[in-house]
Amino acid sequence: MARSRVAVLKTSPQRILEDYKKLMHLAHYEIFISRNIGTLIKLNLSWTKYFPSCSTQPWQLEGVIRTLFQDGYKKENLIPVENKTVVTDPVKGAENNKWKPILKNYDLQFIPLPDVEWVKYEFKGKLLRLDQIFTEGIEIPKMFIGKNVIHLPTVKTHGHSITTGAIKNAFGGLLKEVRHYAHKYIHEVLVDLLIIQKELHPGIFCVMDGTVCGNGAGPRTMEPKVKNLILASGDSVAIDSISAKIMGFDPMEIPYIRMAHEMELGVGDPLEIEVIGEDISDVNFHFQAKRSIVIWGDQVIRKGFLSPFEKLLLRSSLVAWAPLASNIYHDWLWYPTVGQRKIKEFMKTEWGEFWKKY
């Protein structure tokens, strides 16, 4: 397989928007994203509330949109989207994460995916798991078919998939809110999402924000770490690999990256990836993926000693207990206490001060 290119830059609040433009040009985004067809801007909402490193940063969104506009992409071809889960609200999330003012400033309309038409789509490629999980057919947003996509994830760990980034960002766009059914086989499902995307999208590009990264029990209850890096690539596997590497993981030991590499869906071996811009050869954040109590409980039910009761607890009319328990823990307990302390500390940093200006 040919070497893939990942651009990495060191940045600061003073030059972040210009650096995003430089980053995208270094990664030759215009090769992947045609001006002549619609382009989905797939945001990343891991929490309806704002928490540093959890979701697409406002400067990340503005940096990408500003670059697209300056390079002559038409606003009618740019479509910002995000989906819901059983515990997130994309409309409120767009407000809390300060996406709405940016989109309004550039005269772009945010589209919550629950509001669009979803259709069953027959994929030609052989899937590993998704067709077994959704036996009645895989539903996707009809508007995704034949459009480019630009993913806007952040650099962070994840309790289910070890790391999360460009590949998993499709998890929140191509699958309905019951996508938590796929947690049991998360690595195979992430590979399936690559197969699906290559059928649906003429062009795929990824812009990842690592100005503030998330360490620990991601994708929510993390320790925000200021790292001042941004990444971009036309290869979702390669950018996730380099993100994992700088976090301190061996990318080829992460199942979804290794499987995607072996199936030639992208380049996962860092030795076969050309990194341009910043020298990251000695970068190691020493991050560790941990599990929140909610993810731990989910895994106990799906793969642990409570697995005989999985269908009853998570696929029957009793399932309402699960999102309620998640909201009680995340929104009512962790966020007002531990979360607020971490946010207060973050707001004292230069990125926290920059956040306040949006």
PDB file of N, CA and C in Angstrom, residues 190-274:
ATOM      1  N   LEU A 190     -16.207  -0.357  13.684  1.00  0.00           N
ATOM      2  CA  LEU A 190     -15.455   0.782  13.168  1.00  0.00           C
ATOM      3  C   LEU A 190     -14.845   0.463  11.805  1.00  0.00           C
ATOM      4  N   VAL A 191     -14.399  -0.773  11.633  1.00  0.00           N
ATOM      5  CA  VAL A 191     -13.895  -1.190  10.317  1.00  0.00           C
ATOM      6  C   VAL A 191     -15.034  -1.190   9.302  1.00  0.00           C
ATOM      7  N   ASP A 192     -16.207  -1.674   9.702  1.00  0.00           N
ATOM      8  CA  ASP A 192     -17.375  -1.634   8.822  1.00  0.00           C
ATOM      9  C   ASP A 192     -17.694  -0.213   8.375  1.00  0.00           C
ATOM     10  N   LEU A 193     -17.549   0.735   9.275  1.00  0.00           N
ATOM     11  CA  LEU A 193     -17.847   2.125   8.933  1.00  0.00           C
ATOM     12  C   LEU A 193     -16.911   2.656   7.860  1.00  0.00           C
ATOM     13  N   LEU A 194     -15.673   2.180   7.866  1.00  0.00           N
ATOM     14  CA  LEU A 194     -14.743   2.556   6.793  1.00  0.00           C
ATOM     15  C   LEU A 194     -15.203   1.988   5.454  1.00  0.00           C
ATOM     16  N   ILE A 195     -15.614   0.734   5.481  1.00  0.00           N
ATOM     17  CA  ILE A 195     -16.105   0.085   4.259  1.00  0.00           C
ATOM     18  C   ILE A 195     -17.312   0.844   3.712  1.00  0.00           C
ATOM     19  N   ILE A 196     -18.230   1.189   4.610  1.00  0.00           N
ATOM     20  CA  ILE A 196     -19.444   1.912   4.236  1.00  0.00           C
ATOM     21  C   ILE A 196     -19.106   3.286   3.656  1.00  0.00           C
ATOM     22  N   GLN A 197     -18.211   4.011   4.330  1.00  0.00           N
ATOM     23  CA  GLN A 197     -17.872   5.360   3.872  1.00  0.00           C
ATOM     24  C   GLN A 197     -17.249   5.354   2.478  1.00  0.00           C
ATOM     25  N   LYS A 198     -16.421   4.361   2.214  1.00  0.00           N
ATOM     26  CA  LYS A 198     -15.770   4.313   0.905  1.00  0.00           C
ATOM     27  C   LYS A 198     -16.774   4.056  -0.217  1.00  0.00           C
ATOM     28  N   GLU A 199     -17.914   3.447   0.129  1.00  0.00           N
ATOM     29  CA  GLU A 199     -18.981   3.285  -0.859  1.00  0.00           C
ATOM     30  C   GLU A 199     -19.814   4.550  -1.015  1.00  0.00           C
ATOM     31  N   LEU A 200     -20.030   5.262   0.080  1.00  0.00           N
ATOM     32  CA  LEU A 200     -20.957   6.396   0.077  1.00  0.00           C
ATOM     33  C   LEU A 200     -20.334   7.704  -0.387  1.00  0.00           C
ATOM     34  N   HIS A 201     -19.095   7.972   0.038  1.00  0.00           N
ATOM     35  CA  HIS A 201     -18.504   9.291  -0.129  1.00  0.00           C
ATOM     36  C   HIS A 201     -17.432   9.310  -1.219  1.00  0.00           C
ATOM     37  N   PRO A 202     -17.557  10.195  -2.191  1.00  0.00           N
ATOM     38  CA  PRO A 202     -16.499  10.343  -3.202  1.00  0.00           C
ATOM     39  C   PRO A 202     -15.182  10.819  -2.591  1.00  0.00           C
ATOM     40  N   GLY A 203     -15.282  11.620  -1.524  1.00  0.00           N
ATOM     41  CA  GLY A 203     -14.087  12.132  -0.860  1.00  0.00           C
ATOM     42  C   GLY A 203     -14.252  12.163   0.639  1.00  0.00           C
ATOM     43  N   ILE A 204     -13.177  11.802   1.355  1.00  0.00           N
ATOM     44  CA  ILE A 204     -13.169  11.806   2.822  1.00  0.00           C
ATOM     45  C   ILE A 204     -11.921  12.552   3.275  1.00  0.00           C
ATOM     46  N   PHE A 205     -12.089  13.471   4.219  1.00  0.00           N
ATOM     47  CA  PHE A 205     -10.947  14.195   4.775  1.00  0.00           C
ATOM     48  C   PHE A 205     -11.183  14.391   6.266  1.00  0.00           C
ATOM     49  N   CYS A 206     -10.096  14.439   7.041  1.00  0.00           N
ATOM     50  CA  CYS A 206     -10.211  14.498   8.498  1.00  0.00           C
ATOM     51  C   CYS A 206      -9.328  15.615   9.047  1.00  0.00           C
ATOM     52  N   VAL A 207      -9.914  16.427   9.902  1.00  0.00           N
ATOM     53  CA  VAL A 207      -9.189  17.502  10.579  1.00  0.00           C
ATOM     54  C   VAL A 207      -9.395  17.318  12.078  1.00  0.00           C
ATOM     55  N   MET A 208      -8.325  17.002  12.786  1.00  0.00           N
ATOM     56  CA  MET A 208      -8.414  16.625  14.199  1.00  0.00           C
ATOM     57  C   MET A 208      -7.779  17.684  15.092  1.00  0.00           C
ATOM     58  N   ASP A 209      -8.506  18.058  16.140  1.00  0.00           N
ATOM     59  CA  ASP A 209      -8.009  19.071  17.065  1.00  0.00           C
ATOM     60  C   ASP A 209      -7.351  18.428  18.282  1.00  0.00           C
ATOM     61  N   GLY A 210      -6.082  18.782  18.511  1.00  0.00           N
ATOM     62  CA  GLY A 210      -5.360  18.325  19.686  1.00  0.00           C
ATOM     63  C   GLY A 210      -4.798  19.497  20.477  1.00  0.00           C
ATOM     64  N   THR A 211      -5.447  20.663  20.320  1.00  0.00           N
ATOM     65  CA  THR A 211      -5.025  21.810  21.131  1.00  0.00           C
ATOM     66  C   THR A 211      -5.236  21.492  22.607  1.00  0.00           C
ATOM     67  N   VAL A 212      -6.388  20.871  22.877  1.00  0.00           N
ATOM     68  CA  VAL A 212      -6.695  20.366  24.215  1.00  0.00           C
ATOM     69  C   VAL A 212      -7.130  18.920  24.029  1.00  0.00           C
ATOM     70  N   CYS A 213      -6.370  17.984  24.575  1.00  0.00           N
ATOM     71  CA  CYS A 213      -6.639  16.562  24.388  1.00  0.00           C
ATOM     72  C   CYS A 213      -7.296  15.978  25.633  1.00  0.00           C
ATOM     73  N   GLY A 214      -7.908  14.801  25.462  1.00  0.00           N
ATOM     74  CA  GLY A 214      -8.583  14.153  26.583  1.00  0.00           C
ATOM     75  C   GLY A 214      -7.924  12.853  26.982  1.00  0.00           C
ATOM     76  N   ASN A 215      -7.500  12.750  28.241  1.00  0.00           N
ATOM     77  CA  ASN A 215      -6.845  11.554  28.761  1.00  0.00           C
ATOM     78  C   ASN A 215      -7.721  10.885  29.812  1.00  0.00           C
ATOM     79  N   GLY A 216      -7.795   9.556  29.761  1.00  0.00           N
ATOM     80  CA  GLY A 216      -8.494   8.835  30.820  1.00  0.00           C
ATOM     81  C   GLY A 216      -9.782   8.200  30.362  1.00  0.00           C
ATOM     82  N   ALA A 217     -10.847   8.436  31.132  1.00  0.00           N
ATOM     83  CA  ALA A 217     -12.126   7.760  30.907  1.00  0.00           C
ATOM     84  C   ALA A 217     -12.957   8.501  29.873  1.00  0.00           C
ATOM     85  N   GLY A 218     -12.464   8.472  28.617  1.00  0.00           N
ATOM     86  CA  GLY A 218     -13.173   9.142  27.529  1.00  0.00           C
ATOM     87  C   GLY A 218     -14.367   8.323  27.066  1.00  0.00           C
ATOM     88  N   PRO A 219     -15.257   8.978  26.307  1.00  0.00           N
ATOM     89  CA  PRO A 219     -15.082  10.278  25.654  1.00  0.00           C
ATOM     90  C   PRO A 219     -15.588  11.477  26.442  1.00  0.00           C
ATOM     91  N   ARG A 220     -16.014  11.280  27.701  1.00  0.00           N
ATOM     92  CA  ARG A 220     -16.529  12.411  28.467  1.00  0.00           C
ATOM     93  C   ARG A 220     -15.686  12.736  29.702  1.00  0.00           C
ATOM     94  N   THR A 221     -15.647  11.817  30.635  1.00  0.00           N
ATOM     95  CA  THR A 221     -15.095  12.104  31.960  1.00  0.00           C
ATOM     96  C   THR A 221     -13.568  11.992  31.944  1.00  0.00           C
ATOM     97  N   MET A 222     -12.955  12.944  31.240  1.00  0.00           N
ATOM     98  CA  MET A 222     -11.508  12.882  31.009  1.00  0.00           C
ATOM     99  C   MET A 222     -10.765  13.959  31.784  1.00  0.00           C
ATOM    100  N   GLU A 223      -9.465  13.911  31.668  1.00  0.00           N
ATOM    101  CA  GLU A 223      -8.581  14.962  32.171  1.00  0.00           C
ATOM    102  C   GLU A 223      -8.120  15.776  30.962  1.00  0.00           C
ATOM    103  N   PRO A 224      -8.567  17.027  30.826  1.00  0.00           N
ATOM    104  CA  PRO A 224      -8.131  17.841  29.684  1.00  0.00           C
ATOM    105  C   PRO A 224      -6.642  18.168  29.784  1.00  0.00           C
ATOM    106  N   LYS A 225      -5.929  17.996  28.686  1.00  0.00           N
ATOM    107  CA  LYS A 225      -4.496  18.254  28.639  1.00  0.00           C
ATOM    108  C   LYS A 225      -4.186  19.189  27.463  1.00  0.00           C
ATOM    109  N   VAL A 226      -3.627  20.361  27.751  1.00  0.00           N
ATOM    110  CA  VAL A 226      -3.245  21.299  26.699  1.00  0.00           C
ATOM    111  C   VAL A 226      -2.008  20.757  25.979  1.00  0.00           C
ATOM    112  N   LYS A 227      -2.124  20.511  24.662  1.00  0.00           N
ATOM    113  CA  LYS A 227      -1.020  19.929  23.884  1.00  0.00           C
ATOM    114  C   LYS A 227      -0.695  20.731  22.624  1.00  0.00           C
ATOM    115  N   ASN A 228      -1.562  21.659  22.225  1.00  0.00           N
ATOM    116  CA  ASN A 228      -1.258  22.627  21.153  1.00  0.00           C
ATOM    117  C   ASN A 228      -0.968  21.999  19.793  1.00  0.00           C
ATOM    118  N   LEU A 229      -1.569  20.843  19.501  1.00  0.00           N
ATOM    119  CA  LEU A 229      -1.350  20.205  18.211  1.00  0.00           C
ATOM    120  C   LEU A 229      -2.646  20.124  17.407  1.00  0.00           C
ATOM    121  N   ILE A 230      -2.524  20.183  16.080  1.00  0.00           N
ATOM    122  CA  ILE A 230      -3.640  19.923  15.178  1.00  0.00           C
ATOM    123  C   ILE A 230      -3.153  18.982  14.079  1.00  0.00           C
ATOM    124  N   LEU A 231      -4.061  18.127  13.573  1.00  0.00           N
ATOM    125  CA  LEU A 231      -3.697  17.099  12.593  1.00  0.00           C
ATOM    126  C   LEU A 231      -4.708  17.089  11.454  1.00  0.00           C
ATOM    127  N   ALA A 232      -4.259  16.657  10.277  1.00  0.00           N
ATOM    128  CA  ALA A 232      -5.167  16.511   9.142  1.00  0.00           C
ATOM    129  C   ALA A 232      -4.650  15.439   8.200  1.00  0.00           C
ATOM    130  N   SER A 233      -5.586  14.757   7.528  1.00  0.00           N
ATOM    131  CA  SER A 233      -5.203  13.716   6.566  1.00  0.00           C
ATOM    132  C   SER A 233      -6.401  13.301   5.732  1.00  0.00           C
ATOM    133  N   GLY A 234      -6.130  12.810   4.541  1.00  0.00           N
ATOM    134  CA  GLY A 234      -7.157  12.202   3.715  1.00  0.00           C
ATOM    135  C   GLY A 234      -7.292  10.716   3.971  1.00  0.00           C
ATOM    136  N   ASP A 235      -6.538  10.180   4.923  1.00  0.00           N
ATOM    137  CA  ASP A 235      -6.584   8.768   5.301  1.00  0.00           C
ATOM    138  C   ASP A 235      -7.020   8.678   6.761  1.00  0.00           C
ATOM    139  N   SER A 236      -8.258   8.229   6.981  1.00  0.00           N
ATOM    140  CA  SER A 236      -8.800   8.150   8.340  1.00  0.00           C
ATOM    141  C   SER A 236      -7.999   7.212   9.229  1.00  0.00           C
ATOM    142  N   VAL A 237      -7.510   6.125   8.661  1.00  0.00           N
ATOM    143  CA  VAL A 237      -6.735   5.152   9.435  1.00  0.00           C
ATOM    144  C   VAL A 237      -5.401   5.771   9.848  1.00  0.00           C
ATOM    145  N   ALA A 238      -4.754   6.455   8.930  1.00  0.00           N
ATOM    146  CA  ALA A 238      -3.445   7.038   9.200  1.00  0.00           C
ATOM    147  C   ALA A 238      -3.516   8.116  10.274  1.00  0.00           C
ATOM    148  N   ILE A 239      -4.519   8.985  10.201  1.00  0.00           N
ATOM    149  CA  ILE A 239      -4.607  10.060  11.196  1.00  0.00           C
ATOM    150  C   ILE A 239      -4.945   9.493  12.577  1.00  0.00           C
ATOM    151  N   ASP A 240      -5.781   8.451  12.620  1.00  0.00           N
ATOM    152  CA  ASP A 240      -6.067   7.814  13.908  1.00  0.00           C
ATOM    153  C   ASP A 240      -4.832   7.114  14.456  1.00  0.00           C
ATOM    154  N   SER A 241      -4.016   6.568  13.557  1.00  0.00           N
ATOM    155  CA  SER A 241      -2.778   5.910  13.966  1.00  0.00           C
ATOM    156  C   SER A 241      -1.806   6.916  14.576  1.00  0.00           C
ATOM    157  N   ILE A 242      -1.602   8.028  13.912  1.00  0.00           N
ATOM    158  CA  ILE A 242      -0.663   9.035  14.413  1.00  0.00           C
ATOM    159  C   ILE A 242      -1.189   9.674  15.689  1.00  0.00           C
ATOM    160  N   SER A 243      -2.486   9.892  15.765  1.00  0.00           N
ATOM    161  CA  SER A 243      -3.083  10.404  17.005  1.00  0.00           C
ATOM    162  C   SER A 243      -2.835   9.436  18.154  1.00  0.00           C
ATOM    163  N   ALA A 244      -3.050   8.144  17.894  1.00  0.00           N
ATOM    164  CA  ALA A 244      -2.808   7.129  18.926  1.00  0.00           C
ATOM    165  C   ALA A 244      -1.342   7.106  19.333  1.00  0.00           C
ATOM    166  N   LYS A 245      -0.456   7.231  18.350  1.00  0.00           N
ATOM    167  CA  LYS A 245       0.977   7.197  18.623  1.00  0.00           C
ATOM    168  C   LYS A 245       1.401   8.354  19.531  1.00  0.00           C
ATOM    169  N   ILE A 246       0.940   9.556  19.230  1.00  0.00           N
ATOM    170  CA  ILE A 246       1.360  10.691  20.058  1.00  0.00           C
ATOM    171  C   ILE A 246       0.726  10.627  21.448  1.00  0.00           C
ATOM    172  N   MET A 247      -0.425   9.922  21.564  1.00  0.00           N
ATOM    173  CA  MET A 247      -1.014   9.744  22.891  1.00  0.00           C
ATOM    174  C   MET A 247      -0.236   8.730  23.715  1.00  0.00           C
ATOM    175  N   GLY A 248       0.584   7.918  23.039  1.00  0.00           N
ATOM    176  CA  GLY A 248       1.408   6.966  23.773  1.00  0.00           C
ATOM    177  C   GLY A 248       1.045   5.513  23.557  1.00  0.00           C
ATOM    178  N   PHE A 249       0.154   5.251  22.589  1.00  0.00           N
ATOM    179  CA  PHE A 249      -0.255   3.878  22.296  1.00  0.00           C
ATOM    180  C   PHE A 249       0.511   3.338  21.087  1.00  0.00           C
ATOM    181  N   ASP A 250       0.596   2.022  20.993  1.00  0.00           N
ATOM    182  CA  ASP A 250       1.082   1.370  19.781  1.00  0.00           C
ATOM    183  C   ASP A 250      -0.136   1.191  18.877  1.00  0.00           C
ATOM    184  N   PRO A 251      -0.229   1.955  17.796  1.00  0.00           N
ATOM    185  CA  PRO A 251      -1.437   1.901  16.960  1.00  0.00           C
ATOM    186  C   PRO A 251      -1.784   0.501  16.471  1.00  0.00           C
ATOM    187  N   MET A 252      -0.763  -0.306  16.164  1.00  0.00           N
ATOM    188  CA  MET A 252      -1.033  -1.627  15.616  1.00  0.00           C
ATOM    189  C   MET A 252      -1.511  -2.621  16.673  1.00  0.00           C
ATOM    190  N   GLU A 253      -1.531  -2.201  17.938  1.00  0.00           N
ATOM    191  CA  GLU A 253      -2.111  -3.035  18.987  1.00  0.00           C
ATOM    192  C   GLU A 253      -3.559  -2.646  19.279  1.00  0.00           C
ATOM    193  N   ILE A 254      -4.039  -1.603  18.612  1.00  0.00           N
ATOM    194  CA  ILE A 254      -5.436  -1.206  18.735  1.00  0.00           C
ATOM    195  C   ILE A 254      -6.201  -1.942  17.640  1.00  0.00           C
ATOM    196  N   PRO A 255      -7.143  -2.817  17.998  1.00  0.00           N
ATOM    197  CA  PRO A 255      -7.731  -3.728  17.005  1.00  0.00           C
ATOM    198  C   PRO A 255      -8.304  -3.046  15.765  1.00  0.00           C
ATOM    199  N   TYR A 256      -9.055  -1.958  15.913  1.00  0.00           N
ATOM    200  CA  TYR A 256      -9.686  -1.384  14.716  1.00  0.00           C
ATOM    201  C   TYR A 256      -8.656  -0.784  13.763  1.00  0.00           C
ATOM    202  N   ILE A 257      -7.570  -0.246  14.293  1.00  0.00           N
ATOM    203  CA  ILE A 257      -6.520   0.290  13.425  1.00  0.00           C
ATOM    204  C   ILE A 257      -5.779  -0.847  12.727  1.00  0.00           C
ATOM    205  N   ARG A 258      -5.448  -1.889  13.481  1.00  0.00           N
ATOM    206  CA  ARG A 258      -4.740  -3.025  12.894  1.00  0.00           C
ATOM    207  C   ARG A 258      -5.584  -3.710  11.815  1.00  0.00           C
ATOM    208  N   MET A 259      -6.860  -3.936  12.099  1.00  0.00           N
ATOM    209  CA  MET A 259      -7.723  -4.615  11.129  1.00  0.00           C
ATOM    210  C   MET A 259      -7.904  -3.776   9.870  1.00  0.00           C
ATOM    211  N   ALA A 260      -8.080  -2.470  10.040  1.00  0.00           N
ATOM    212  CA  ALA A 260      -8.252  -1.591   8.884  1.00  0.00           C
ATOM    213  C   ALA A 260      -6.999  -1.593   8.019  1.00  0.00           C
ATOM    214  N   HIS A 261      -5.839  -1.622   8.669  1.00  0.00           N
ATOM    215  CA  HIS A 261      -4.572  -1.668   7.937  1.00  0.00           C
ATOM    216  C   HIS A 261      -4.450  -2.980   7.164  1.00  0.00           C
ATOM    217  N   GLU A 262      -4.741  -4.084   7.829  1.00  0.00           N
ATOM    218  CA  GLU A 262      -4.612  -5.400   7.198  1.00  0.00           C
ATOM    219  C   GLU A 262      -5.592  -5.577   6.042  1.00  0.00           C
ATOM    220  N   MET A 263      -6.744  -4.908   6.116  1.00  0.00           N
ATOM    221  CA  MET A 263      -7.748  -4.994   5.053  1.00  0.00           C
ATOM    222  C   MET A 263      -7.518  -3.931   3.984  1.00  0.00           C
ATOM    223  N   GLU A 264      -6.429  -3.172   4.128  1.00  0.00           N
ATOM    224  CA  GLU A 264      -6.034  -2.136   3.172  1.00  0.00           C
ATOM    225  C   GLU A 264      -7.112  -1.070   2.990  1.00  0.00           C
ATOM    226  N   LEU A 265      -7.747  -0.712   4.107  1.00  0.00           N
ATOM    227  CA  LEU A 265      -8.723   0.379   4.107  1.00  0.00           C
ATOM    228  C   LEU A 265      -8.050   1.702   4.424  1.00  0.00           C
ATOM    229  N   GLY A 266      -6.774   1.652   4.708  1.00  0.00           N
ATOM    230  CA  GLY A 266      -5.966   2.804   5.053  1.00  0.00           C
ATOM    231  C   GLY A 266      -4.645   2.300   5.611  1.00  0.00           C
ATOM    232  N   VAL A 267      -3.771   3.221   5.969  1.00  0.00           N
ATOM    233  CA  VAL A 267      -2.453   2.851   6.490  1.00  0.00           C
ATOM    234  C   VAL A 267      -2.425   3.067   8.001  1.00  0.00           C
ATOM    235  N   GLY A 268      -2.231   1.978   8.744  1.00  0.00           N
ATOM    236  CA  GLY A 268      -2.225   2.063  10.198  1.00  0.00           C
ATOM    237  C   GLY A 268      -0.851   1.955  10.827  1.00  0.00           C
ATOM    238  N   ASP A 269       0.118   1.422  10.097  1.00  0.00           N
ATOM    239  CA  ASP A 269       1.473   1.275  10.614  1.00  0.00           C
ATOM    240  C   ASP A 269       2.195   2.621  10.523  1.00  0.00           C
ATOM    241  N   PRO A 270       2.581   3.216  11.659  1.00  0.00           N
ATOM    242  CA  PRO A 270       3.241   4.533  11.634  1.00  0.00           C
ATOM    243  C   PRO A 270       4.501   4.557  10.770  1.00  0.00           C
ATOM    244  N   LEU A 271       5.176   3.402  10.614  1.00  0.00           N
ATOM    245  CA  LEU A 271       6.382   3.345   9.798  1.00  0.00           C
ATOM    246  C   LEU A 271       6.086   3.556   8.314  1.00  0.00           C
ATOM    247  N   GLU A 272       4.824   3.392   7.941  1.00  0.00           N
ATOM    248  CA  GLU A 272       4.426   3.541   6.550  1.00  0.00           C
ATOM    249  C   GLU A 272       3.662   4.844   6.300  1.00  0.00           C
ATOM    250  N   ILE A 273       3.692   5.738   7.291  1.00  0.00           N
ATOM    251  CA  ILE A 273       2.963   7.008   7.186  1.00  0.00           C
ATOM    252  C   ILE A 273       3.955   8.166   7.119  1.00  0.00           C
ATOM    253  N   GLU A 274       3.755   9.056   6.183  1.00  0.00           N
ATOM    254  CA  GLU A 274       4.583  10.253   6.061  1.00  0.00           C
ATOM    255  C   GLU A 274       3.975  11.358   6.921  1.00  0.00           C
TER     256      GLU A 274
END
